[in-house]
GROMACS .gro file of C-alpha atoms in nm:
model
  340
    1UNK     CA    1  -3.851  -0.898  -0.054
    2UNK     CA    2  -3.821  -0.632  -0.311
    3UNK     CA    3  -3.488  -0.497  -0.409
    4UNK     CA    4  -3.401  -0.174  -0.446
    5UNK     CA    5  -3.420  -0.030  -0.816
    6UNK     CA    6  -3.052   0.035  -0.973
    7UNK     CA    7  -3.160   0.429  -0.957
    8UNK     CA    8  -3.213   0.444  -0.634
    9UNK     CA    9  -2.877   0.204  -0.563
   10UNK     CA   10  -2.704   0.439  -0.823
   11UNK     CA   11  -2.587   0.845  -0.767
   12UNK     CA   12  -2.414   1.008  -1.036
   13UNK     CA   13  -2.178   1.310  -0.919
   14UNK     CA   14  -2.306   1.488  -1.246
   15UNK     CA   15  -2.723   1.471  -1.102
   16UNK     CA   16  -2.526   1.717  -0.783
   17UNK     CA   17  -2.371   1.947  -1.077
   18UNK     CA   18  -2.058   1.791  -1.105
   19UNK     CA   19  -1.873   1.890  -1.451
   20UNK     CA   20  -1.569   1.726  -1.503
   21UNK     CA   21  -1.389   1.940  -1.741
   22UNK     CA   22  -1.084   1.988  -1.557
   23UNK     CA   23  -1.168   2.378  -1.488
   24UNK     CA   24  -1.449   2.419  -1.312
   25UNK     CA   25  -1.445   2.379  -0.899
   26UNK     CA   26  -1.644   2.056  -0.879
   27UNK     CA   27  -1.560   2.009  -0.495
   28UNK     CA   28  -1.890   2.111  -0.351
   29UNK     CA   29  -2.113   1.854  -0.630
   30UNK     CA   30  -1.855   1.564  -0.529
   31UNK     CA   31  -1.919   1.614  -0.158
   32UNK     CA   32  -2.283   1.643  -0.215
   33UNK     CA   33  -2.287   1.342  -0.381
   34UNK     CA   34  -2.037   1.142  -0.199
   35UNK     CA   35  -2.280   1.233   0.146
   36UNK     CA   36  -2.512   0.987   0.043
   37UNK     CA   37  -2.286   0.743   0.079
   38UNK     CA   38  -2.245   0.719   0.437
   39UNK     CA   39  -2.613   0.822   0.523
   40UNK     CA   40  -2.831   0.669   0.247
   41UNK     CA   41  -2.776   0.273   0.295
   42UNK     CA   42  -2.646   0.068   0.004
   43UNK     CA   43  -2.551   0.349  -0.220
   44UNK     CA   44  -2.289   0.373  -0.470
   45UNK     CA   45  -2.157   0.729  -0.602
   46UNK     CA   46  -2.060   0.672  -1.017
   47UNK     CA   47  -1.821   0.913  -1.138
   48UNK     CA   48  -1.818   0.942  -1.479
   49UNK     CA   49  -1.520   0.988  -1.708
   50UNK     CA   50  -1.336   1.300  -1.710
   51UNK     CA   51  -1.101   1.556  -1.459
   52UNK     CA   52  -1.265   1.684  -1.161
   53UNK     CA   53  -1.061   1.956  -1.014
   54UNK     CA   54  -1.062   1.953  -0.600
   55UNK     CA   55  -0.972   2.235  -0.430
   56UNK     CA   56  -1.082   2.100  -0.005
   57UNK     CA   57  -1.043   1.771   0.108
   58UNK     CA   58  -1.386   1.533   0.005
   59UNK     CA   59  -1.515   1.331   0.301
   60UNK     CA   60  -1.696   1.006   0.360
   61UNK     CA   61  -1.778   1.021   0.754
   62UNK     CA   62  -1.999   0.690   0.875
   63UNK     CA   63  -2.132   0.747   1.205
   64UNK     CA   64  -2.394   0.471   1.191
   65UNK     CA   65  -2.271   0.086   1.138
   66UNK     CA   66  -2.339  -0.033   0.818
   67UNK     CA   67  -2.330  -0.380   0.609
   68UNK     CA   68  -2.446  -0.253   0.256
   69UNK     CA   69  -2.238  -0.261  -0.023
   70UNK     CA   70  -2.157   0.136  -0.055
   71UNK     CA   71  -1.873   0.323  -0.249
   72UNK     CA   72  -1.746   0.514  -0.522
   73UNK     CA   73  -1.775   0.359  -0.868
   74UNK     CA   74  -1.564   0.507  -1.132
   75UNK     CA   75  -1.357   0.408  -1.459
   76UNK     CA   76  -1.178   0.698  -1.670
   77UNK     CA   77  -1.226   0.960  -1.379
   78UNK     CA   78  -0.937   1.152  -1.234
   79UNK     CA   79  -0.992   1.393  -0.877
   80UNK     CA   80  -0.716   1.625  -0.988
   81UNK     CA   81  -0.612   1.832  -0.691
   82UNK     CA   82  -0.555   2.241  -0.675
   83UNK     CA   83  -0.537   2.165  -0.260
   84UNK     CA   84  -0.214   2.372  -0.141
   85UNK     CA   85  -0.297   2.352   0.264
   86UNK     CA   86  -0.166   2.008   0.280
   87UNK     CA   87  -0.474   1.851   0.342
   88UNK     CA   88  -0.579   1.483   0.188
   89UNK     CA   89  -0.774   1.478  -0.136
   90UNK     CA   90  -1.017   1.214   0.016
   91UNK     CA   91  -1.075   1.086   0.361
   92UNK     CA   92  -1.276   0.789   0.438
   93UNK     CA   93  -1.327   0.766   0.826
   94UNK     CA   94  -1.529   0.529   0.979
   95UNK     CA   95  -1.737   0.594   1.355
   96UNK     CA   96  -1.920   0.271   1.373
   97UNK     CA   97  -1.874  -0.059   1.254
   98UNK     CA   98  -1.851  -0.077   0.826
   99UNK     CA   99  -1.864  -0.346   0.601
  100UNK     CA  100  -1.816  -0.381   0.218
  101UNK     CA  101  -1.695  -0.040   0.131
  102UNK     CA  102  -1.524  -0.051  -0.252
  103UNK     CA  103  -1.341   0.213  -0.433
  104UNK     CA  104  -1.304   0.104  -0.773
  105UNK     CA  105  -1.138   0.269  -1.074
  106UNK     CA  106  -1.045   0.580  -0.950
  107UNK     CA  107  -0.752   0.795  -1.068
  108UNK     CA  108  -0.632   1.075  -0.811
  109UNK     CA  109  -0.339   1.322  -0.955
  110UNK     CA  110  -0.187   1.537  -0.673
  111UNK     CA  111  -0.016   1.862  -0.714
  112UNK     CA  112   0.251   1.818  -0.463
  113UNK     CA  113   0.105   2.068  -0.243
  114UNK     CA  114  -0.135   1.859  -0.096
  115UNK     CA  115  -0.152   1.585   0.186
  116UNK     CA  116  -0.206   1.241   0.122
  117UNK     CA  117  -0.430   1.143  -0.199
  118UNK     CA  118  -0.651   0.885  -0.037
  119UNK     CA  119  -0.694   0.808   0.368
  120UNK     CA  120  -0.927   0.538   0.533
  121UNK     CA  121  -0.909   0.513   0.909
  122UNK     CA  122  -1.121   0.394   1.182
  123UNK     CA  123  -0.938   0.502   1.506
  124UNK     CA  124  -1.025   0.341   1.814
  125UNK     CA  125  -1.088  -0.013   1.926
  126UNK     CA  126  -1.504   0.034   1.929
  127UNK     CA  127  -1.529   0.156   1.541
  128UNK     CA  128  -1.408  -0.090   1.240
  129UNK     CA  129  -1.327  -0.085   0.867
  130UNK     CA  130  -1.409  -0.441   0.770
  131UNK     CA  131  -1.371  -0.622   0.438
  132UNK     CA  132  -1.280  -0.307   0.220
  133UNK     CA  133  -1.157  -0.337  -0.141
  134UNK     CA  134  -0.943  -0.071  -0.318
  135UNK     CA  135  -1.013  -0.219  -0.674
  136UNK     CA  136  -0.783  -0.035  -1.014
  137UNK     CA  137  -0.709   0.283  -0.817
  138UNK     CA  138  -0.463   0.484  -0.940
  139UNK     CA  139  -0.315   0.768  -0.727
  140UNK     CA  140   0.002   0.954  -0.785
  141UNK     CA  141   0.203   1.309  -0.767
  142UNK     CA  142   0.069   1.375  -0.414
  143UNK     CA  143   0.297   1.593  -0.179
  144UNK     CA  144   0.189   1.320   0.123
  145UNK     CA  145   0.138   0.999   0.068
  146UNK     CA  146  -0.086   0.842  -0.152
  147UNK     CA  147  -0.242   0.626   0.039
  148UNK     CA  148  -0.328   0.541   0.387
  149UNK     CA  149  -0.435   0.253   0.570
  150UNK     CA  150  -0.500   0.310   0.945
  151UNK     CA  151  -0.652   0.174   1.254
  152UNK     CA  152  -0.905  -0.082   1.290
  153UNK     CA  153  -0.901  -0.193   0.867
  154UNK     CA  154  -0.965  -0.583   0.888
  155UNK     CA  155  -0.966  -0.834   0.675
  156UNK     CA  156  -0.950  -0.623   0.341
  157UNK     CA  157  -0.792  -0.592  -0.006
  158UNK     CA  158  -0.626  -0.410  -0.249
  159UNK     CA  159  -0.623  -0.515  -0.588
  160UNK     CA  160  -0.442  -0.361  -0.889
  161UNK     CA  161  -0.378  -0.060  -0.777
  162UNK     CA  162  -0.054   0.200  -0.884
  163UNK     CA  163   0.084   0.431  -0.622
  164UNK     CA  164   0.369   0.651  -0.794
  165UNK     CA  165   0.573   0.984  -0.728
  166UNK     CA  166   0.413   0.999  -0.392
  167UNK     CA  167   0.581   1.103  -0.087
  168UNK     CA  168   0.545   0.684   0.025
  169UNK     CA  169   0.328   0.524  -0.190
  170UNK     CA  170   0.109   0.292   0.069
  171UNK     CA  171   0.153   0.377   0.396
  172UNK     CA  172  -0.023   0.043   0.669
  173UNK     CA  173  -0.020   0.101   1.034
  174UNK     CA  174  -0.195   0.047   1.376
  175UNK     CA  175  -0.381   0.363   1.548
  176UNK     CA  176  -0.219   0.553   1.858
  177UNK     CA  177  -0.572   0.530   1.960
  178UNK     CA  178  -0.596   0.182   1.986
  179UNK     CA  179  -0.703   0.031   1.624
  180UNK     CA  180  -0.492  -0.231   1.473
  181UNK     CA  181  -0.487  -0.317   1.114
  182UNK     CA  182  -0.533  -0.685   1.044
  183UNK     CA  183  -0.508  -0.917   0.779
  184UNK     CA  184  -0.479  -0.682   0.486
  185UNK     CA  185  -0.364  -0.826   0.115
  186UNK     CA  186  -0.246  -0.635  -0.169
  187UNK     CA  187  -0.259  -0.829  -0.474
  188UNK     CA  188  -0.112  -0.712  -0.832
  189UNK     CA  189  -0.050  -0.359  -0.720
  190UNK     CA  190   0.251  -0.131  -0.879
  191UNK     CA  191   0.435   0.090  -0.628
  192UNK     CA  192   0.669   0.288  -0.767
  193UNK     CA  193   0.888   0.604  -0.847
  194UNK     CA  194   0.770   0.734  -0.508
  195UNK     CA  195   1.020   0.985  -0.293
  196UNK     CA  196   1.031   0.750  -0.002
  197UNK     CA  197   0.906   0.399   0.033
  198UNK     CA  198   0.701   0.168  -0.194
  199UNK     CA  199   0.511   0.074   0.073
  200UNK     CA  200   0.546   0.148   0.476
  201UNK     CA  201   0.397  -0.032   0.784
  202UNK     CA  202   0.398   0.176   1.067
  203UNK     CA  203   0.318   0.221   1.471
  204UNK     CA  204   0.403  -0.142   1.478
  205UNK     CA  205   0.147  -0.307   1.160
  206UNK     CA  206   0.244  -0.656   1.089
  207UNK     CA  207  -0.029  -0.860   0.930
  208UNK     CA  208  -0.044  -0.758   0.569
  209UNK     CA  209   0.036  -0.970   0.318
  210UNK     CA  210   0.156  -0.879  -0.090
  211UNK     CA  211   0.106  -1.124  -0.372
  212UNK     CA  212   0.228  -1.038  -0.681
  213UNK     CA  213   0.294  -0.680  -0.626
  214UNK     CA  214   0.588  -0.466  -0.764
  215UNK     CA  215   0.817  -0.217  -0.608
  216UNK     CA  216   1.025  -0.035  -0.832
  217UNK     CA  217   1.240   0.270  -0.817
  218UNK     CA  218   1.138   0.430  -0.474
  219UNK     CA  219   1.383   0.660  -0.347
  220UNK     CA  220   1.438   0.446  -0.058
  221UNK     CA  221   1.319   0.097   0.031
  222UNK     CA  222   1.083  -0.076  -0.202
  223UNK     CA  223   0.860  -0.213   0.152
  224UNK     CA  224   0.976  -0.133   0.481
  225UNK     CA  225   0.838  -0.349   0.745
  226UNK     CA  226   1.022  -0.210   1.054
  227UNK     CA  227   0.818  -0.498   1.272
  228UNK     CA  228   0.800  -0.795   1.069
  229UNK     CA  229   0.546  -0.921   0.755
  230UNK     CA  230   0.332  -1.175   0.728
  231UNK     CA  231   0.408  -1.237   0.358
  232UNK     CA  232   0.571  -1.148   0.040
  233UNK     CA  233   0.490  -1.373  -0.258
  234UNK     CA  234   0.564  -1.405  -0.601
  235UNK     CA  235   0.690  -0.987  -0.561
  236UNK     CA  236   0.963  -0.834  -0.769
  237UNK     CA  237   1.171  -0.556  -0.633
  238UNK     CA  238   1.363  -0.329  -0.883
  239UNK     CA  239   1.599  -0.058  -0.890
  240UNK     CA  240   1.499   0.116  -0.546
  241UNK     CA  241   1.710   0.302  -0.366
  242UNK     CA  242   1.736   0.594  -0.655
  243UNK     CA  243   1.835   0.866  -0.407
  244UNK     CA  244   2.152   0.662  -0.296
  245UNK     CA  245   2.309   0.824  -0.559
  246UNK     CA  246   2.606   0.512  -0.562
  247UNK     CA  247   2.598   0.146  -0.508
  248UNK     CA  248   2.764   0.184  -0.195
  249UNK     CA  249   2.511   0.411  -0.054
  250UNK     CA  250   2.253   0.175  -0.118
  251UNK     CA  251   2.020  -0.092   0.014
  252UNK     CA  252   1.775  -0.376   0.004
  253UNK     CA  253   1.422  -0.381  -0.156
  254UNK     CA  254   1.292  -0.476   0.167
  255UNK     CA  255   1.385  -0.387   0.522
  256UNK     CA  256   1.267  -0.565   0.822
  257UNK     CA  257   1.291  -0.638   1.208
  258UNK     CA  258   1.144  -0.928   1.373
  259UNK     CA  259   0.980  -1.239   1.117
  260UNK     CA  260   0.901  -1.269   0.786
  261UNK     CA  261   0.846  -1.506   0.521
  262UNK     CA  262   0.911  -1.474   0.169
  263UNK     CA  263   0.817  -1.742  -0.128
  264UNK     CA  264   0.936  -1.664  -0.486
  265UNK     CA  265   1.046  -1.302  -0.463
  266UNK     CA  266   1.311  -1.147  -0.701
  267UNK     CA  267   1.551  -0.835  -0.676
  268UNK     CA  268   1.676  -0.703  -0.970
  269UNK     CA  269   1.909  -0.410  -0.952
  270UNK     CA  270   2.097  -0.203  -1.253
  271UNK     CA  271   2.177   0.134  -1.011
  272UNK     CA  272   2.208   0.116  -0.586
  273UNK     CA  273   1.984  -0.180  -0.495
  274UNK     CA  274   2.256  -0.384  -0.318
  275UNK     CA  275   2.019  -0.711  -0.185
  276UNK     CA  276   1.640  -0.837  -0.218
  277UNK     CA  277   1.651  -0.823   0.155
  278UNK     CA  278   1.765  -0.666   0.498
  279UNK     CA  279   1.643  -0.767   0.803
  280UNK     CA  280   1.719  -0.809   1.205
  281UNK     CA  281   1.552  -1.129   1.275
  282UNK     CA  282   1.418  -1.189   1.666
  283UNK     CA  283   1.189  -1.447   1.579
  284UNK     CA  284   1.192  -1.630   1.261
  285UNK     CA  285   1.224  -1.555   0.882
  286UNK     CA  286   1.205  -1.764   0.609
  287UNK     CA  287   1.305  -1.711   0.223
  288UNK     CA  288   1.190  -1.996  -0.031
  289UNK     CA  289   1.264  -1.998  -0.441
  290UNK     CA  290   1.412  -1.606  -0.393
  291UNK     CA  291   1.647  -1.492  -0.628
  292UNK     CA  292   1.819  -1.220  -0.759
  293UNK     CA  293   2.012  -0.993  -1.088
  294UNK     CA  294   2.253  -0.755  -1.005
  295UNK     CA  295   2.428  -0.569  -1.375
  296UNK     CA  296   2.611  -0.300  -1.465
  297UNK     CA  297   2.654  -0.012  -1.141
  298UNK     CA  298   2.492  -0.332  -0.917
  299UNK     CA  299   2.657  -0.625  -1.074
  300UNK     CA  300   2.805  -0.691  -0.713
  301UNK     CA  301   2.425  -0.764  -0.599
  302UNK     CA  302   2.372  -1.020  -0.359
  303UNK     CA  303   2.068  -1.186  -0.221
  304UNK     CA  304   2.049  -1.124   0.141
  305UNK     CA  305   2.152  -0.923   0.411
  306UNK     CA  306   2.070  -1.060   0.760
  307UNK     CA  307   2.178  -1.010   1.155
  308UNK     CA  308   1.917  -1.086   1.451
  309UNK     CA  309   1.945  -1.166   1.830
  310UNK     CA  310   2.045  -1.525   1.989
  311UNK     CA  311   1.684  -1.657   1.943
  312UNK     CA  312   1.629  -1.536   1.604
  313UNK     CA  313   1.649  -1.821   1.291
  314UNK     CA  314   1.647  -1.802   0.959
  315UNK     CA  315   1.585  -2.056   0.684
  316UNK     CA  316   1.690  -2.057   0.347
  317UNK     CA  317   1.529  -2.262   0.065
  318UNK     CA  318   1.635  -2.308  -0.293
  319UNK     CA  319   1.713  -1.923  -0.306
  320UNK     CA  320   1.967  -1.833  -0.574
  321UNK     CA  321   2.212  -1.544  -0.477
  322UNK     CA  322   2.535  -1.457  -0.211
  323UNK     CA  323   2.401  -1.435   0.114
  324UNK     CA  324   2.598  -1.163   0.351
  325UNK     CA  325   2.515  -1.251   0.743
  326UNK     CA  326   2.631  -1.004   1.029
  327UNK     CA  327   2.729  -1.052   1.388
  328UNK     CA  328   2.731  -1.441   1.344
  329UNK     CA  329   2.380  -1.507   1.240
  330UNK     CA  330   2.538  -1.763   0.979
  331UNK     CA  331   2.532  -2.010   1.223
  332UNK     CA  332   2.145  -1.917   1.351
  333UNK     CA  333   2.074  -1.964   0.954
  334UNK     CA  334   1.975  -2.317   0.790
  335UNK     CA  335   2.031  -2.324   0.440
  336UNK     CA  336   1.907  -2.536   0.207
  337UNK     CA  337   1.962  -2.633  -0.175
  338UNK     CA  338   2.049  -2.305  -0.238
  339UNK     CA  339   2.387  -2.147  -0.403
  340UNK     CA  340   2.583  -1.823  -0.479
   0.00000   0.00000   0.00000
């Protein structure tokens, strides 16, 4: 079978007129081009190097299902928003069933009038978002968030990507309309320095996972997971709660209800991050190899902070760090090897 020539596989956004100088309107070339990624099968949209200004939201609608490898390629290019409605900068939704969509290298620089910088959703149970990959994205200074994750998104990635001096940085959740996000892994991202959260799960997400990621200086938590996580590994959690304003106004890096596991996370805490960890356990949670630094304004730091219901159970492992329990959870808590 013959394969399809890189030209044809290929779409530059400067062949649609696109300028990238920073100054000229290049909305109406970048949706032109970015159209043939949804209806022209197997094509990729490059975007060269240089600072596209956006004044309307860009769109990627599929209505047809799709398995070819189709997305936006781009290293050294920055969507630099002049939106002021509070609209996204770019919204991915999917109608049908879509596989193997990539967004790679992209830098997206909000205003702080906009909405959120980058949104991918598929929104009922009969349309799916399967095996993305968010690849060295960098998006940051948006007035919403700056980036969702919502609905039907299975069994996907993002990898090395910065979300910073958004409103949350990553924002993971289930659809009212029935979609529910599943099995999605951040690896090696940065979220940080945003108003709110590092990273939020909402209308009741659970299954994401974070390896290696950082959260650092949010205003609030670093990752709140208000129904439970599926992992946190090898993450470091520093300095968050920067709108406290004291230590005893503070909080943990993470927040949680229900389960969670943890393996060889650290807090670390100069300001009004009080613990690596707060949670209301109804199920189980487990912390293994966690530790934490508290100096100067947080030099009373401790580890943990946990309460749950009668069947809830913890387990700590090797951790190193106080542990504070609440309405007698110490005794639904096995500790092991572990120490102030």
């Amino acid at each position: 079978m013959a394969l399809l020539s890189p030209a044809k596989r290929m779409l530059s956004v400067a062949d649609f007129g696109a300028i990238g100088d920073g100054v000229a309107d290049d909305t109406a070339a970048l949706q032109a081009a970015l159209d043939r990624v949804s209806t022209n099968g197997g094509t990729f949209v490059d975007i060269p190097p240089g600072t596209y200004k956006v004044t309307s939201t860009l769109n990627i609608a599929f209505s047809q299902d799709s398995a070819a490898h189709v997305g936006i390629l781009s290293h050294g290019a920055i969507l630099s928003s002049a939106i002021t409605d509070g609209s996204p900068v770019l919204q991915v939704v999917s109608n049908a069933v879509v596989r193997f969509f990539l967004i790679e290298g992209l830098q997206i620089r909000g205003n702080g009038e906009e909405g959120h910088g980058l949104v991918l959703r598929a929104d009922n149970q009969a349309v799916f978002l399967y095996n993305i990959c968010l690849r060295d994205v960098f998006i940051e200074g948006c007035g919403g968030d700056g980036c969702q994750l919502l609905g039907n998104v299975f069994e996907s990635q993002v990898d090395n990507c910065f979300f910073r001096q958004n409103q949350n940085g990553l924002v993971m959740g289930n659809s009212p309309a029935g979609g529910v996000l599943s099995a999605i892994h951040l690896y090696g991202c940065v979220l940080g320095q945003n108003r709110e959260t590092g990273c939020l799960l909402v209308n009741d997400a659970t299954d994401a996972g974070f390896h290696g990621c950082y959260f650092l200086e949010n205003g609030t938590w670093g990752a709140n997971c208000p129904n439970g996580f599926t992992l946190m590994s090898n993450c470091g959690f520093e300095n968050n709660w920067m709108s406290a304003g004291s230590f005893s106004a503070g909080n943990a890096g993470v927040a949680f209800q229900n389960f969670g596991n943890m393996l060889a996370c650290s807090a670390t805490s100069r300001h009004y991050q009080t613990h690596l960890v707060n949670g209301y356990v109804t199920s189980i949670f487990s912390m293994t190899g966690c530790f934490r630094s508290g100096v100067e304004t947080a030099g009373n730091m401790h580890l943990s902070n946990l309460s749950g219901t009668p069947g809830g159970r913890a387990s700590i492992i090797s951790c190193n760090g106080e542990r504070d329990y609440r309405d007698g959870f110490e005794a639904r808590t096995t500790e092991i090897a572990s120490r102030p």
